[in-house]
Amino acid sequence: MMKSKLKAAGEGPSQATELSRELRCLYRASILMEEVGSSLDEVFRQVLKIVPEGMSEGDSCEVRIEYKGREYTQRAFVEKPWTIKAPIVLPGGRNVGSLDVTLPPSGDSSSSSSAFHTEEAKLAKHLALKLGRRIQQEKHRKSEIKKGRSKEGEVQREPGKAEWRVILDVLRETDGNLWKRILRRLMNHLSKMGVPGVHHLILQFDPGSYTEQDRETRGANQPLPKRDQEIINRFFESIISIADIVLPADEIPGMLKQWMRQDKLGFFALATEKRNISLIETRDIVNRVCRAYQEGEPALSPSDDRNVRVALTRRFLTDRLSFIQVAKEHLTIHDFGRLFERVAGPAKGYGKLGGKTSGIFLAEHILKRAAKDIPLLANIKVPKAWYLTSDGLFDFVQYNSLEDTQSLKYATLEEVRQGYPYLEQTFKHSYFSPEMLGLLKIALDDLGKGPLIVRSSSLLEDNEGSAFSGKYRSLFLANTGSKKERLAALTDAIAEVYASIFAPDPILYRREKGLLDFMEEMGIIIQRVVGTRVGKYFFPAVAGVAFSQNEFRWSPRIKREDGVLRIVTGLGTRAVDRVGDDYPLLVSPGQPGLRVNVTPEQVLHYAQRYVDVLNLETGKFETVPVKNVIQEVGERYPILNRIFSVNESGTLKKAVSPLLDPSRDDLVVTFSSLVEDTDFVKEMREILRVLQEAVGVPVDLEFAHDGQHLYILQCRPQSRAKQEQHVPVPWIPRERKVFSTNRFVSTAQVKGIRYVVYIDPDSYSSLESMRAMGAVGEAVSRLNAALPKRSFILMGPGRWGSRGDISLGVRVTYADISNTLMLIEMARKKGDYVPDLSFGTHFFQDLVEADIRYLALYPDEPNAVFNRKFLQESPNLLPELLPEYAHLQQIVRVIDVPAVSEGQEMQIIMDGEKDEALAFLAQSESAG
């Protein structure tokens, strides 16, 4: 009976298509194994005869089946080095034997026959797979006989056409296109399974294979002839026949139904690719897809799923390919679904979420996934937030008829400076549309009472090479009072952040980056402030910024990849802003033992003395002396013993909680216990490592710690200085030296310095009013515009660009110094002018991005060169360049270097390896 069945089977579906030798063999074996009434011994003997028919050297090959310790062979079987061994595995996974085939050696291993033997190995694998199923089927049959549900010798063949073929027939009649799409999925599935002969079939019937042949014969520049549709139909019939051979009939219906469901959702996926799809439509699509997912069974095919993730990233986050390539590996559709629960914007709008939102959203999910394998990251959190889409700004502008403001960016910088204060107030006195106001009410209800920060998230922000560090406003809100009062404060803050697009610094920054013609859009983040309420104050225990690469190393032993943390207690504003009267702690995660300040005297002198807090009684952001806060809150100060050390007559000791008395002890902010006795630095180092590896570039983070958990507040690509070739400081005659230093030196060469703008420290300190000191900053700003770009350096006392005490440094912004080659800060023993290692602040980031070099000078230190005569007695060009500021000529000096040095220019060589730098006069390279 079995022989007749095999004879009737003939060559299977060869009448419709030309099947490969392997597929014909597999087809004959499938017919054989459908004969349920046949014994396993008979099945094994027939398989031994059929296998050689699928082998290229069938007459020479030997076949063996091993099952339960027994061997089945046709002739003597000898294992050879080129034996194919395919395990026979039951559907449950238990190995019960093997199908072994020996082949004669192929001779030249580099010949094409090696690829053909791959098909033979596939054949053996699938035959073994079918044998495993047949053995399981036989076990089931015997069990049924034992229970009396079947009779011995009864042949069991399912009558009629299989269910899955009926499904396909109905599809072909009702939706021919869907039928083709499902069969394409079936074809891909068979190909991924490694079914022997399928690749040959695809090449034979895929029109693409003819395409290359036709191009070779007809030429690449002629249109190809349209292929006969009947060929394609026959190809699909062959795919169905192959599926009938190799796939269990009871598994195929489930696969077809899943593919049809995925196909339906695939149309939703396609919708996300449209550029004009609104927020409400996208949210609906994502919700449908998320609901369609079943546990352990994806609602979309892997390719459709990835397509949706890429489309959502492009639609709501960014078009930057570098970001998309990372995001598609770490973000899921469910991640977007959860994000959309807290996204607000015009329902029919097409805005994005902006740079800050994109950065923190991606970082959050990178860290979440990494935490599964890295326990150190398990407790890292991101604050709860709501996100306004960027077209919320357009809605605001249109609702208040403020369209004319868009042309302000093309005004002169002076016009921008003059017009901005009025424009800012105009925005703050404008209104939000009823739609946006309703959404903000929902956001406030969800976020609840407690401090909030309203942060910018423009489309241009936080990109590699254009971070816009500190250019736009970030505003803290106490978020207290009635809901009406809280809503009024929130809308006022958002309007002010919107207005900051037109501030002088970002306008100039965009001009220099070639981004002025780009239509700037501003998303908004409304984020809970990390911290603890202590008395009337609210603040985090620890906050700061972190960089995976250190661009300003205070020790030659610190490597660039060791990174840096800039840590403060209280709100992180004192870490990201330059402050004239205080100091953060700098720590290198890779070298935490190498501190900037080593001796107790240095640690005491450079300890943080002020803390930024939110006063919940006044509802205002305040800067308060640390000692005042300790006196008010005492032991309630979060992680007091980790942040403070006790000063006992100049000796610093770690604070021990049971013995600590804040009302009596002299407490100093050192963070010694936090750095040395906790995992904080290890956590930060691991976070920086994981994120840098994931995104492929160094990263810049803002963080905060509430005493219990570490929160990541922001993540973006780090602004990096250009790598400079190391050049040692040359020997220069003393008469040509201008100044030198051997502290905090990075590697750089600065040449072509024609002008030196020198602010005399003694004269500056003698000014009696803040207004007079402010005028010095104005003069510097005017010189920045008047002197040729990158032809001058700026030298001044203390800390350029700091907020706070203006007497400790010239108050300027990025727009006031953007054209200089180098910024030099001088620390004189007379007075309190001490440079701050400001790496990590927004101000320093501006210097890095603009390739403006930085140097700290200590003129009064032994062995330091400081040519006072050159700097203080050379002719001053200020009255000539800026007559209206001539009254400042004793303070602000402009030196024309070639004019006072017989045509020479100034050069500065900085050797970071030896921690030394020298400025000297040299023959101009342009002069020959």
mmCIF file of N, CA and C in Angstrom, residues 644-713:
data_model
loop_
_atom_site.group_PDB
_atom_site.id
_atom_site.type_symbol
_atom_site.label_atom_id
_atom_site.label_comp_id
_atom_site.label_asym_id
_atom_site.label_seq_id
_atom_site.Cartn_x
_atom_site.Cartn_y
_atom_site.Cartn_z
ATOM 1 N N PHE A 644 28.384 66.682 54.264
ATOM 2 C CA PHE A 644 29.203 67.585 55.076
ATOM 3 C C PHE A 644 30.313 66.848 55.801
ATOM 4 N N SER A 645 31.383 67.596 56.055
ATOM 5 C CA SER A 645 32.441 67.171 56.968
ATOM 6 C C SER A 645 32.480 68.171 58.120
ATOM 7 N N VAL A 646 33.095 67.760 59.208
ATOM 8 C CA VAL A 646 33.198 68.628 60.386
ATOM 9 C C VAL A 646 34.583 69.257 60.422
ATOM 10 N N ASN A 647 34.608 70.572 60.544
ATOM 11 C CA ASN A 647 35.864 71.318 60.632
ATOM 12 C C ASN A 647 36.236 71.482 62.099
ATOM 13 N N GLU A 648 37.297 70.814 62.491
ATOM 14 C CA GLU A 648 37.796 70.941 63.860
ATOM 15 C C GLU A 648 39.181 71.572 63.830
ATOM 16 N N SER A 649 39.188 72.911 63.968
ATOM 17 C CA SER A 649 40.445 73.680 64.001
ATOM 18 C C SER A 649 41.296 73.436 62.766
ATOM 19 N N GLY A 650 40.647 73.443 61.593
ATOM 20 C CA GLY A 650 41.373 73.274 60.345
ATOM 21 C C GLY A 650 41.546 71.845 59.908
ATOM 22 N N THR A 651 41.104 70.904 60.711
ATOM 23 C CA THR A 651 41.137 69.488 60.330
ATOM 24 C C THR A 651 39.728 69.040 59.963
ATOM 25 N N LEU A 652 39.601 68.441 58.811
ATOM 26 C CA LEU A 652 38.288 68.015 58.339
ATOM 27 C C LEU A 652 38.068 66.539 58.652
ATOM 28 N N LYS A 653 36.959 66.255 59.319
ATOM 29 C CA LYS A 653 36.606 64.887 59.657
ATOM 30 C C LYS A 653 35.232 64.568 59.092
ATOM 31 N N LYS A 654 35.064 63.320 58.654
ATOM 32 C CA LYS A 654 33.763 62.907 58.133
ATOM 33 C C LYS A 654 32.720 62.991 59.236
ATOM 34 N N ALA A 655 31.528 63.406 58.868
ATOM 35 C CA ALA A 655 30.432 63.517 59.826
ATOM 36 C C ALA A 655 29.903 62.132 60.159
ATOM 37 N N VAL A 656 29.786 61.835 61.450
ATOM 38 C CA VAL A 656 29.229 60.570 61.921
ATOM 39 C C VAL A 656 27.888 60.880 62.563
ATOM 40 N N SER A 657 26.821 60.292 62.003
ATOM 41 C CA SER A 657 25.458 60.678 62.370
ATOM 42 C C SER A 657 25.183 60.707 63.866
ATOM 43 N N PRO A 658 25.487 59.662 64.633
ATOM 44 C CA PRO A 658 25.109 59.703 66.056
ATOM 45 C C PRO A 658 25.805 60.821 66.828
ATOM 46 N N LEU A 659 26.994 61.217 66.352
ATOM 47 C CA LEU A 659 27.778 62.218 67.078
ATOM 48 C C LEU A 659 27.616 63.617 66.497
ATOM 49 N N LEU A 660 26.852 63.755 65.408
ATOM 50 C CA LEU A 660 26.751 65.022 64.694
ATOM 51 C C LEU A 660 25.764 65.951 65.376
ATOM 52 N N ASP A 661 26.158 67.205 65.551
ATOM 53 C CA ASP A 661 25.285 68.222 66.135
ATOM 54 C C ASP A 661 25.341 69.464 65.249
ATOM 55 N N PRO A 662 24.421 69.598 64.282
ATOM 56 C CA PRO A 662 24.475 70.726 63.353
ATOM 57 C C PRO A 662 24.443 72.091 64.026
ATOM 58 N N SER A 663 23.831 72.175 65.191
ATOM 59 C CA SER A 663 23.765 73.469 65.871
ATOM 60 C C SER A 663 25.102 73.862 66.488
ATOM 61 N N ARG A 664 25.982 72.876 66.675
ATOM 62 C CA ARG A 664 27.265 73.153 67.329
ATOM 63 C C ARG A 664 28.447 72.986 66.382
ATOM 64 N N ASP A 665 28.408 71.945 65.564
ATOM 65 C CA ASP A 665 29.554 71.625 64.707
ATOM 66 C C ASP A 665 29.697 72.609 63.556
ATOM 67 N N ASP A 666 30.960 72.860 63.176
ATOM 68 C CA ASP A 666 31.267 73.690 62.007
ATOM 69 C C ASP A 666 31.251 72.773 60.786
ATOM 70 N N LEU A 667 30.137 72.783 60.060
ATOM 71 C CA LEU A 667 29.964 71.868 58.932
ATOM 72 C C LEU A 667 30.422 72.515 57.629
ATOM 73 N N VAL A 668 31.127 71.719 56.819
ATOM 74 C CA VAL A 668 31.672 72.188 55.542
ATOM 75 C C VAL A 668 31.237 71.226 54.443
ATOM 76 N N VAL A 669 30.786 71.761 53.319
ATOM 77 C CA VAL A 669 30.377 70.919 52.191
ATOM 78 C C VAL A 669 31.620 70.332 51.533
ATOM 79 N N THR A 670 31.790 69.023 51.655
ATOM 80 C CA THR A 670 32.934 68.342 51.021
ATOM 81 C C THR A 670 32.509 67.154 50.165
ATOM 82 N N PHE A 671 31.346 66.567 50.434
ATOM 83 C CA PHE A 671 30.851 65.362 49.752
ATOM 84 C C PHE A 671 31.799 64.178 49.943
ATOM 85 N N SER A 672 32.669 64.225 50.943
ATOM 86 C CA SER A 672 33.672 63.165 51.126
ATOM 87 C C SER A 672 33.030 61.802 51.298
ATOM 88 N N SER A 673 32.038 61.717 52.193
ATOM 89 C CA SER A 673 31.410 60.418 52.427
ATOM 90 C C SER A 673 30.617 59.960 51.211
ATOM 91 N N LEU A 674 29.958 60.878 50.513
ATOM 92 C CA LEU A 674 29.201 60.527 49.314
ATOM 93 C C LEU A 674 30.118 59.901 48.267
ATOM 94 N N VAL A 675 31.292 60.511 48.073
ATOM 95 C CA VAL A 675 32.217 60.049 47.040
ATOM 96 C C VAL A 675 32.935 58.778 47.454
ATOM 97 N N GLU A 676 33.326 58.685 48.729
ATOM 98 C CA GLU A 676 34.200 57.598 49.162
ATOM 99 C C GLU A 676 33.455 56.402 49.753
ATOM 100 N N ASP A 677 32.270 56.630 50.328
ATOM 101 C CA ASP A 677 31.618 55.564 51.085
ATOM 102 C C ASP A 677 30.309 55.068 50.483
ATOM 103 N N THR A 678 29.918 55.571 49.339
ATOM 104 C CA THR A 678 28.684 55.116 48.694
ATOM 105 C C THR A 678 28.984 54.716 47.255
ATOM 106 N N ASP A 679 27.977 54.188 46.567
ATOM 107 C CA ASP A 679 28.129 53.793 45.160
ATOM 108 C C ASP A 679 27.832 54.936 44.199
ATOM 109 N N PHE A 680 27.668 56.145 44.717
ATOM 110 C CA PHE A 680 27.251 57.264 43.862
ATOM 111 C C PHE A 680 28.176 57.447 42.655
ATOM 112 N N VAL A 681 29.480 57.538 42.890
ATOM 113 C CA VAL A 681 30.418 57.769 41.779
ATOM 114 C C VAL A 681 30.424 56.571 40.837
ATOM 115 N N LYS A 682 30.342 55.354 41.397
ATOM 116 C CA LYS A 682 30.294 54.163 40.542
ATOM 117 C C LYS A 682 29.032 54.180 39.677
ATOM 118 N N GLU A 683 27.909 54.576 40.274
ATOM 119 C CA GLU A 683 26.662 54.667 39.510
ATOM 120 C C GLU A 683 26.807 55.656 38.361
ATOM 121 N N MET A 684 27.353 56.833 38.663
ATOM 122 C CA MET A 684 27.496 57.856 37.627
ATOM 123 C C MET A 684 28.442 57.382 36.524
ATOM 124 N N ARG A 685 29.505 56.715 36.898
ATOM 125 C CA ARG A 685 30.448 56.227 35.883
ATOM 126 C C ARG A 685 29.780 55.195 34.982
ATOM 127 N N GLU A 686 28.976 54.308 35.592
ATOM 128 C CA GLU A 686 28.307 53.273 34.808
ATOM 129 C C GLU A 686 27.247 53.891 33.900
ATOM 130 N N ILE A 687 26.522 54.871 34.397
ATOM 131 C CA ILE A 687 25.523 55.565 33.578
ATOM 132 C C ILE A 687 26.188 56.205 32.369
ATOM 133 N N LEU A 688 27.291 56.907 32.601
ATOM 134 C CA LEU A 688 27.996 57.565 31.497
ATOM 135 C C LEU A 688 28.509 56.536 30.492
ATOM 136 N N ARG A 689 29.049 55.426 30.999
ATOM 137 C CA ARG A 689 29.579 54.392 30.097
ATOM 138 C C ARG A 689 28.481 53.786 29.239
ATOM 139 N N VAL A 690 27.372 53.400 29.878
ATOM 140 C CA VAL A 690 26.277 52.747 29.162
ATOM 141 C C VAL A 690 25.702 53.683 28.101
ATOM 142 N N LEU A 691 25.472 54.920 28.464
ATOM 143 C CA LEU A 691 24.870 55.858 27.517
ATOM 144 C C LEU A 691 25.826 56.182 26.374
ATOM 145 N N GLN A 692 27.111 56.366 26.678
ATOM 146 C CA GLN A 692 28.057 56.669 25.602
ATOM 147 C C GLN A 692 28.161 55.496 24.633
ATOM 148 N N GLU A 693 28.201 54.272 25.165
ATOM 149 C CA GLU A 693 28.283 53.099 24.283
ATOM 150 C C GLU A 693 27.026 52.982 23.430
ATOM 151 N N ALA A 694 25.869 53.306 24.004
ATOM 152 C CA ALA A 694 24.611 53.154 23.269
ATOM 153 C C ALA A 694 24.473 54.189 22.171
ATOM 154 N N VAL A 695 24.770 55.450 22.476
ATOM 155 C CA VAL A 695 24.537 56.514 21.482
ATOM 156 C C VAL A 695 25.739 56.728 20.581
ATOM 157 N N GLY A 696 26.891 56.198 20.971
ATOM 158 C CA GLY A 696 28.051 56.257 20.082
ATOM 159 C C GLY A 696 28.865 57.520 20.171
ATOM 160 N N VAL A 697 28.498 58.447 21.051
ATOM 161 C CA VAL A 697 29.262 59.686 21.234
ATOM 162 C C VAL A 697 29.303 60.004 22.728
ATOM 163 N N PRO A 698 30.270 60.810 23.178
ATOM 164 C CA PRO A 698 30.283 61.226 24.586
ATOM 165 C C PRO A 698 28.993 61.948 24.948
ATOM 166 N N VAL A 699 28.582 61.812 26.221
ATOM 167 C CA VAL A 699 27.306 62.383 26.641
ATOM 168 C C VAL A 699 27.491 63.363 27.790
ATOM 169 N N ASP A 700 26.504 64.233 27.904
ATOM 170 C CA ASP A 700 26.441 65.301 28.894
ATOM 171 C C ASP A 700 25.122 65.126 29.638
ATOM 172 N N LEU A 701 25.179 64.957 30.971
ATOM 173 C CA LEU A 701 23.984 64.691 31.772
ATOM 174 C C LEU A 701 23.776 65.766 32.819
ATOM 175 N N GLU A 702 22.516 65.974 33.183
ATOM 176 C CA GLU A 702 22.180 66.669 34.413
ATOM 177 C C GLU A 702 21.522 65.650 35.336
ATOM 178 N N PHE A 703 21.837 65.718 36.626
ATOM 179 C CA PHE A 703 21.312 64.731 37.558
ATOM 180 C C PHE A 703 20.943 65.414 38.874
ATOM 181 N N ALA A 704 20.162 64.707 39.691
ATOM 182 C CA ALA A 704 19.814 65.165 41.031
ATOM 183 C C ALA A 704 19.538 63.946 41.894
ATOM 184 N N HIS A 705 19.772 64.102 43.194
ATOM 185 C CA HIS A 705 19.571 63.016 44.160
ATOM 186 C C HIS A 705 18.744 63.567 45.311
ATOM 187 N N ASP A 706 17.634 62.920 45.620
ATOM 188 C CA ASP A 706 16.759 63.437 46.682
ATOM 189 C C ASP A 706 17.086 62.856 48.053
ATOM 190 N N GLY A 707 18.190 62.127 48.150
ATOM 191 C CA GLY A 707 18.550 61.488 49.399
ATOM 192 C C GLY A 707 18.251 60.003 49.395
ATOM 193 N N GLN A 708 17.383 59.583 48.477
ATOM 194 C CA GLN A 708 17.043 58.170 48.352
ATOM 195 C C GLN A 708 17.347 57.621 46.969
ATOM 196 N N HIS A 709 17.008 58.396 45.946
ATOM 197 C CA HIS A 709 17.167 57.913 44.571
ATOM 198 C C HIS A 709 17.924 58.929 43.719
ATOM 199 N N LEU A 710 18.640 58.388 42.747
ATOM 200 C CA LEU A 710 19.351 59.205 41.770
ATOM 201 C C LEU A 710 18.464 59.369 40.542
ATOM 202 N N TYR A 711 18.297 60.610 40.087
ATOM 203 C CA TYR A 711 17.459 60.925 38.932
ATOM 204 C C TYR A 711 18.322 61.510 37.808
ATOM 205 N N ILE A 712 18.042 61.102 36.582
ATOM 206 C CA ILE A 712 18.636 61.725 35.404
ATOM 207 C C ILE A 712 17.643 62.751 34.874
ATOM 208 N N LEU A 713 18.080 63.990 34.718
ATOM 209 C CA LEU A 713 17.197 65.085 34.323
ATOM 210 C C LEU A 713 17.332 65.448 32.855
#
